[in-house]
Amino acid sequence: MDRQDCAGQQEAVRREHLGSHVVIKLISIVILGIVYPAHSLWAQLAPANELNVAWSHVHVIVPDRDKEAKSWLTLGGQLGNNLTGDNVAVAFPGVVILLGQGDTKGGSAGSVLDHVAFRVQNLQESMAKWKAANWGLREQPGPAAQRQAFLATLNAVKIEILEDQSLKVPIVFDHVHFMVPQAGLQKIDGYYAKLFGFKPAKGQPYTYSLPGGKLVFSIATAPAASTAGRPLDHIGFDIAGSHDNLEAFSKTLEANGVEFRSTYRKSPMGNSRPLDPFGVMTELTHGVAGYADFKSIDPAVLPCENRSAKCW
């Protein structure tokens, strides 16, 4: 594909994005005007680590994506680019929240993927703005701690908020919090550290860092529910470089005996779905950064033969 064709298809993606999600975009403009002052594009994904891995997304399944989008936009995310049409994307620094359509029961609390966490500059001011906006976030009870609060979205995804006065932007992704049996803790290093390059966080037991955010593991006091049928469905990592890199990385996991929900398949963003030791799907892709930053759209997403809809 030459540059002119690529540029033309990128502009077509932009037009499709504006047309297919115009209602949500208008809502986002209203919300962002209420909650945060105008700012330039800042919700970008982090560079990859030495294994070419970085955080990409957290996938939320809900019966009503438009309503759920209000919660995440109120929180401070920005509406992402519509690359495939299958999901609504809300981007934060470090991660994209992908909203898929589907029936769910219960909330995320009490499942293996208990909640997601973000950091803000000023907790008290942020909570006041969210309450005043009244666009789908509800304060939740939580353990008593300074500079910490809990929220829930319209579809009961639990969100932890931490204060970090050193931030230069209003909000950033911090971590996904797992609830696992004590016997399973020994399996973390062999999967997330060895195979994906997560680094143990100093002074924080069972906390592991990857560019873009962290995983935090706590011991479940009761058996945690499966993520199946819950709104917080799975987490995703992006493999940098190319689709060939993604395919090779997936095959390396297979060679290491990792169980898969589905092995690598060719698609606009590539796709493989390994299962971690706790049964949580860790979806691998290439090109998710394009949801957050228009300049990062990978040309592989754009060719007509990779699209289910009619080409422009």
Short mmCIF file of C-alpha atoms in Angstrom, two decimals:
data_model
loop_
_atom_site.label_atom_id
_atom_site.label_comp_id
_atom_site.label_asym_id
_atom_site.label_seq_id
_atom_site.Cartn_x
_atom_site.Cartn_y
_atom_site.Cartn_z
CA MET A 1 0.00 0.00 0.00
CA ASP A 2 1.48 3.40 -0.96
CA ARG A 3 1.34 6.41 1.35
CA GLN A 4 -1.49 8.07 -0.55
CA ASP A 5 -3.72 4.99 -0.31
CA CYS A 6 -2.87 4.54 3.37
CA ALA A 7 -3.64 8.19 4.11
CA GLY A 8 -6.94 7.90 2.25
CA GLN A 9 -7.97 4.83 4.22
CA GLN A 10 -6.93 6.47 7.49
CA GLU A 11 -9.16 9.43 6.66
CA ALA A 12 -11.96 6.99 5.89
CA VAL A 13 -11.49 5.40 9.30
CA ARG A 14 -11.77 8.85 10.83
CA ARG A 15 -15.03 9.52 8.93
CA GLU A 16 -16.43 6.14 9.93
CA HIS A 17 -15.54 6.84 13.53
CA LEU A 18 -17.33 10.19 13.47
CA GLY A 19 -20.41 8.73 11.85
CA SER A 20 -20.85 5.49 13.77
CA HIS A 21 -20.32 6.92 17.25
CA VAL A 22 -21.54 10.47 16.87
CA VAL A 23 -23.91 10.15 19.85
CA ILE A 24 -21.19 8.91 22.19
CA LYS A 25 -18.80 11.53 20.84
CA LEU A 26 -21.24 14.31 21.63
CA ILE A 27 -21.76 12.85 25.11
CA SER A 28 -18.00 12.71 25.60
CA ILE A 29 -17.61 16.37 24.68
CA VAL A 30 -20.22 17.33 27.26
CA ILE A 31 -18.69 15.10 29.93
CA LEU A 32 -15.13 16.23 29.34
CA GLY A 33 -16.24 19.84 29.48
CA ILE A 34 -17.81 19.17 32.87
CA VAL A 35 -15.19 16.92 34.41
CA TYR A 36 -11.86 18.07 32.98
CA PRO A 37 -10.64 21.13 31.10
CA ALA A 38 -9.76 20.79 27.44
CA HIS A 39 -6.40 19.13 26.79
CA SER A 40 -4.43 17.75 23.89
CA LEU A 41 -4.33 14.08 22.99
CA TRP A 42 -2.66 12.47 26.00
CA ALA A 43 -4.18 9.00 26.31
CA GLN A 44 -1.41 6.98 24.70
CA LEU A 45 -0.10 3.49 25.35
CA ALA A 46 3.36 2.91 26.80
CA PRO A 47 6.39 1.68 24.81
CA ALA A 48 6.99 -2.07 24.93
CA ASN A 49 9.46 -3.85 27.22
CA GLU A 50 12.45 -5.96 26.18
CA LEU A 51 10.13 -8.81 25.15
CA ASN A 52 8.10 -6.42 22.95
CA VAL A 53 5.15 -6.50 25.38
CA ALA A 54 3.13 -3.58 26.75
CA TRP A 55 -0.29 -3.09 28.29
CA SER A 56 -2.97 -2.63 25.66
CA HIS A 57 -6.51 -3.03 26.97
CA VAL A 58 -9.04 -4.17 29.52
CA HIS A 59 -12.09 -5.70 27.89
CA VAL A 60 -15.48 -5.00 29.47
CA ILE A 61 -18.62 -6.82 28.30
CA VAL A 62 -21.91 -5.03 29.00
CA PRO A 63 -25.54 -5.12 27.82
CA ASP A 64 -25.48 -1.41 26.90
CA ARG A 65 -22.17 -0.04 25.61
CA ASP A 66 -23.42 3.54 25.24
CA LYS A 67 -24.46 3.75 28.89
CA GLU A 68 -21.24 2.13 30.07
CA ALA A 69 -19.20 4.52 27.93
CA LYS A 70 -20.65 7.42 29.93
CA SER A 71 -19.09 6.03 33.10
CA TRP A 72 -15.60 5.73 31.61
CA LEU A 73 -15.78 9.08 29.87
CA THR A 74 -16.88 10.70 33.12
CA LEU A 75 -13.87 9.12 34.80
CA GLY A 76 -11.67 11.06 32.41
CA GLY A 77 -11.05 8.80 29.44
CA GLN A 78 -11.33 10.03 25.88
CA LEU A 79 -13.32 8.41 23.13
CA GLY A 80 -10.96 6.29 21.05
CA ASN A 81 -10.81 5.71 17.32
CA ASN A 82 -13.27 3.21 15.86
CA LEU A 83 -10.85 0.80 14.19
CA THR A 84 -12.93 -2.34 13.77
CA GLY A 85 -16.49 -1.38 14.69
CA ASP A 86 -16.79 -4.29 17.13
CA ASN A 87 -16.02 -2.33 20.30
CA VAL A 88 -16.35 1.14 21.76
CA ALA A 89 -12.90 2.32 22.88
CA VAL A 90 -12.26 4.70 25.77
CA ALA A 91 -8.56 5.57 26.12
CA PHE A 92 -6.53 6.50 29.19
CA PRO A 93 -2.78 6.97 29.53
CA GLY A 94 -1.47 3.42 29.62
CA VAL A 95 -4.58 1.47 28.65
CA VAL A 96 -7.66 1.31 26.43
CA ILE A 97 -10.98 0.21 27.90
CA LEU A 98 -12.74 -1.77 25.17
CA LEU A 99 -16.50 -2.04 25.60
CA GLY A 100 -18.11 -5.06 23.98
CA GLN A 101 -21.80 -5.90 23.73
CA GLY A 102 -23.16 -8.88 25.65
CA ASP A 103 -25.27 -10.07 28.56
CA THR A 104 -23.61 -10.27 31.96
CA LYS A 105 -24.62 -11.11 35.52
CA GLY A 106 -23.31 -9.45 38.65
CA GLY A 107 -20.38 -7.07 38.83
CA SER A 108 -16.64 -7.49 38.72
CA ALA A 109 -16.22 -7.51 42.53
CA GLY A 110 -15.83 -11.04 43.83
CA SER A 111 -14.44 -12.44 40.59
CA VAL A 112 -10.81 -13.26 39.83
CA LEU A 113 -10.54 -9.88 38.07
CA ASP A 114 -11.94 -7.91 40.97
CA HIS A 115 -11.30 -4.36 39.83
CA VAL A 116 -9.21 -1.90 37.84
CA ALA A 117 -7.35 1.03 39.40
CA PHE A 118 -6.37 4.53 38.32
CA ARG A 119 -4.35 7.36 39.84
CA VAL A 120 -5.47 11.00 39.96
CA GLN A 121 -3.76 14.25 40.94
CA ASN A 122 -6.26 15.19 43.65
CA LEU A 123 -8.67 12.59 45.00
CA GLN A 124 -11.03 14.98 46.78
CA GLU A 125 -11.39 17.27 43.78
CA SER A 126 -11.82 14.34 41.39
CA MET A 127 -14.55 12.75 43.51
CA ALA A 128 -16.37 16.09 43.73
CA LYS A 129 -16.27 16.48 39.92
CA TRP A 130 -17.53 12.96 39.29
CA LYS A 131 -20.41 13.37 41.73
CA ALA A 132 -21.35 16.74 40.25
CA ALA A 133 -21.25 15.38 36.69
CA ASN A 134 -23.77 12.62 37.56
CA TRP A 135 -22.87 10.60 34.47
CA GLY A 136 -22.83 7.03 35.68
CA LEU A 137 -20.23 6.62 38.46
CA ARG A 138 -21.32 5.54 41.94
CA GLU A 139 -19.15 5.74 45.04
CA GLN A 140 -18.67 2.37 46.72
CA PRO A 141 -17.72 1.34 50.26
CA GLY A 142 -14.15 0.14 50.63
CA PRO A 143 -11.38 -0.41 53.16
CA ALA A 144 -10.58 2.74 55.11
CA ALA A 145 -7.44 4.29 53.66
CA GLN A 146 -6.17 7.76 52.97
CA ARG A 147 -5.93 8.87 49.37
CA GLN A 148 -8.05 5.94 48.17
CA ALA A 149 -11.66 5.57 47.04
CA PHE A 150 -13.81 3.06 45.16
CA LEU A 151 -16.36 3.60 42.40
CA ALA A 152 -18.60 1.43 40.23
CA THR A 153 -19.71 2.00 36.65
CA LEU A 154 -23.31 1.70 35.46
CA ASN A 155 -22.69 -2.00 34.77
CA ALA A 156 -20.95 -2.65 38.11
CA VAL A 157 -17.31 -2.66 37.10
CA LYS A 158 -15.40 -1.84 40.30
CA ILE A 159 -12.80 0.93 40.05
CA GLU A 160 -10.19 1.85 42.64
CA ILE A 161 -8.94 5.45 42.69
CA LEU A 162 -5.56 6.35 44.20
CA GLU A 163 -4.15 9.81 44.74
CA ASP A 164 -0.77 10.67 43.23
CA GLN A 165 0.04 14.36 43.54
CA SER A 166 3.06 14.00 41.26
CA LEU A 167 0.92 13.36 38.17
CA LYS A 168 1.16 15.76 35.26
CA VAL A 169 -2.17 14.67 33.74
CA PRO A 170 -5.59 14.31 35.40
CA ILE A 171 -5.74 10.51 35.46
CA VAL A 172 -3.63 7.47 34.48
CA PHE A 173 -4.14 3.72 34.54
CA ASP A 174 -2.47 2.02 37.51
CA HIS A 175 -3.34 -1.69 37.74
CA VAL A 176 -5.74 -4.60 37.47
CA HIS A 177 -6.39 -6.34 40.79
CA PHE A 178 -6.64 -10.14 40.96
CA MET A 179 -8.15 -12.19 43.79
CA VAL A 180 -6.49 -15.62 43.79
CA PRO A 181 -6.00 -18.62 46.11
CA GLN A 182 -2.80 -18.56 48.15
CA ALA A 183 -1.61 -21.76 46.50
CA GLY A 184 -1.72 -20.01 43.13
CA LEU A 185 0.64 -17.19 44.04
CA GLN A 186 3.69 -19.29 43.23
CA LYS A 187 2.51 -19.55 39.61
CA ILE A 188 2.70 -15.80 38.91
CA ASP A 189 6.44 -15.67 38.22
CA GLY A 190 6.33 -18.59 35.82
CA TYR A 191 3.68 -16.95 33.69
CA TYR A 192 3.64 -13.15 33.88
CA ALA A 193 7.28 -12.58 34.82
CA LYS A 194 8.97 -15.28 32.75
CA LEU A 195 6.81 -15.21 29.62
CA PHE A 196 5.70 -11.56 29.44
CA GLY A 197 8.52 -9.72 31.18
CA PHE A 198 6.58 -8.33 34.16
CA LYS A 199 8.92 -6.98 36.83
CA PRO A 200 8.25 -7.45 40.58
CA ALA A 201 7.58 -4.03 42.11
CA LYS A 202 10.01 -3.14 44.89
CA GLY A 203 8.46 -3.11 48.33
CA GLN A 204 5.07 -4.22 47.01
CA PRO A 205 4.47 -7.96 47.47
CA TYR A 206 2.71 -9.74 44.61
CA THR A 207 2.73 -6.61 42.47
CA TYR A 208 4.19 -6.79 38.96
CA SER A 209 4.89 -3.99 36.50
CA LEU A 210 4.70 -3.88 32.72
CA PRO A 211 4.97 -0.68 30.64
CA GLY A 212 1.61 1.03 31.01
CA GLY A 213 0.50 -0.44 34.33
CA LYS A 214 0.68 -3.21 36.90
CA LEU A 215 -0.95 -6.42 38.07
CA VAL A 216 -1.71 -6.69 41.79
CA PHE A 217 -2.52 -10.06 43.37
CA SER A 218 -4.32 -10.52 46.69
CA ILE A 219 -5.27 -13.73 48.45
CA ALA A 220 -8.98 -14.45 48.13
CA THR A 221 -10.69 -15.14 51.45
CA ALA A 222 -13.30 -17.19 49.57
CA PRO A 223 -13.17 -18.88 46.16
CA ALA A 224 -13.29 -16.11 43.55
CA ALA A 225 -15.83 -16.40 40.75
CA SER A 226 -14.75 -16.97 37.17
CA THR A 227 -14.64 -13.95 34.90
CA ALA A 228 -17.05 -15.76 32.54
CA GLY A 229 -20.33 -13.88 32.46
CA ARG A 230 -18.93 -10.98 34.49
CA PRO A 231 -18.47 -7.49 33.00
CA LEU A 232 -14.68 -7.41 33.55
CA ASP A 233 -13.97 -10.12 30.98
CA HIS A 234 -10.23 -10.16 30.22
CA ILE A 235 -7.01 -8.16 29.99
CA GLY A 236 -4.91 -7.56 26.90
CA PHE A 237 -1.29 -6.96 25.97
CA ASP A 238 0.08 -5.57 22.72
CA ILE A 239 3.06 -7.13 20.96
CA ALA A 240 5.19 -4.45 19.31
CA GLY A 241 6.87 -4.59 15.93
CA SER A 242 4.60 -6.42 13.53
CA HIS A 243 1.96 -9.11 13.15
CA ASP A 244 4.81 -11.54 12.52
CA ASN A 245 6.14 -10.68 15.98
CA LEU A 246 2.72 -11.37 17.48
CA GLU A 247 2.49 -14.73 15.74
CA ALA A 248 6.01 -15.69 16.85
CA PHE A 249 5.32 -14.60 20.43
CA SER A 250 2.15 -16.70 20.52
CA LYS A 251 4.00 -19.74 19.24
CA THR A 252 6.64 -19.26 21.92
CA LEU A 253 3.90 -19.41 24.55
CA GLU A 254 2.58 -22.60 22.97
CA ALA A 255 6.07 -24.11 23.08
CA ASN A 256 6.20 -23.29 26.81
CA GLY A 257 3.04 -25.31 27.42
CA VAL A 258 0.63 -22.39 27.88
CA GLU A 259 -3.04 -23.28 27.51
CA PHE A 260 -4.99 -21.25 24.95
CA ARG A 261 -8.61 -20.27 24.53
CA SER A 262 -7.69 -19.71 20.88
CA THR A 263 -4.30 -19.74 19.16
CA TYR A 264 -3.03 -17.07 16.79
CA ARG A 265 -5.28 -16.08 13.93
CA LYS A 266 -4.86 -13.45 11.27
CA SER A 267 -7.12 -10.44 11.68
CA PRO A 268 -6.73 -6.65 11.48
CA MET A 269 -5.10 -6.57 14.92
CA GLY A 270 -4.02 -10.17 15.06
CA ASN A 271 -5.30 -12.20 17.94
CA SER A 272 -4.35 -15.01 20.28
CA ARG A 273 -5.91 -15.78 23.62
CA PRO A 274 -3.74 -17.61 26.16
CA LEU A 275 -5.11 -18.49 29.59
CA ASP A 276 -3.15 -17.60 32.70
CA PRO A 277 -2.78 -19.99 35.69
CA PHE A 278 -6.01 -18.60 37.19
CA GLY A 279 -8.12 -19.15 34.07
CA VAL A 280 -8.07 -15.48 33.08
CA MET A 281 -7.77 -14.82 29.36
CA THR A 282 -4.81 -12.63 28.40
CA GLU A 283 -5.56 -11.50 24.88
CA LEU A 284 -2.58 -10.67 22.68
CA THR A 285 -2.86 -8.20 19.82
CA HIS A 286 -0.81 -5.89 17.62
CA GLY A 287 -2.02 -2.36 16.88
CA VAL A 288 -4.28 -1.50 19.82
CA ALA A 289 -2.36 1.78 20.21
CA GLY A 290 -4.36 3.02 17.22
CA TYR A 291 -7.50 3.12 19.36
CA ALA A 292 -5.84 5.72 21.60
CA ASP A 293 -3.79 7.71 19.11
CA PHE A 294 -4.81 8.28 15.49
CA LYS A 295 -1.15 8.61 14.48
CA SER A 296 -0.48 5.10 15.80
CA ILE A 297 -2.99 3.30 13.57
CA ASP A 298 -1.14 0.37 12.04
CA PRO A 299 -1.64 0.11 8.24
CA ALA A 300 -2.38 -3.60 8.70
CA VAL A 301 -5.72 -2.63 10.25
CA LEU A 302 -6.81 -0.77 7.14
CA PRO A 303 -6.65 -2.98 4.00
CA CYS A 304 -10.03 -3.88 2.53
CA GLU A 305 -9.45 -7.63 2.66
CA ASN A 306 -9.16 -7.40 6.47
CA ARG A 307 -12.55 -5.74 6.90
CA SER A 308 -15.90 -7.50 7.17
CA ALA A 309 -17.75 -4.40 5.90
CA LYS A 310 -17.68 -3.16 2.32
CA CYS A 311 -14.56 -1.25 1.42
CA TRP A 312 -14.82 2.50 0.88
#
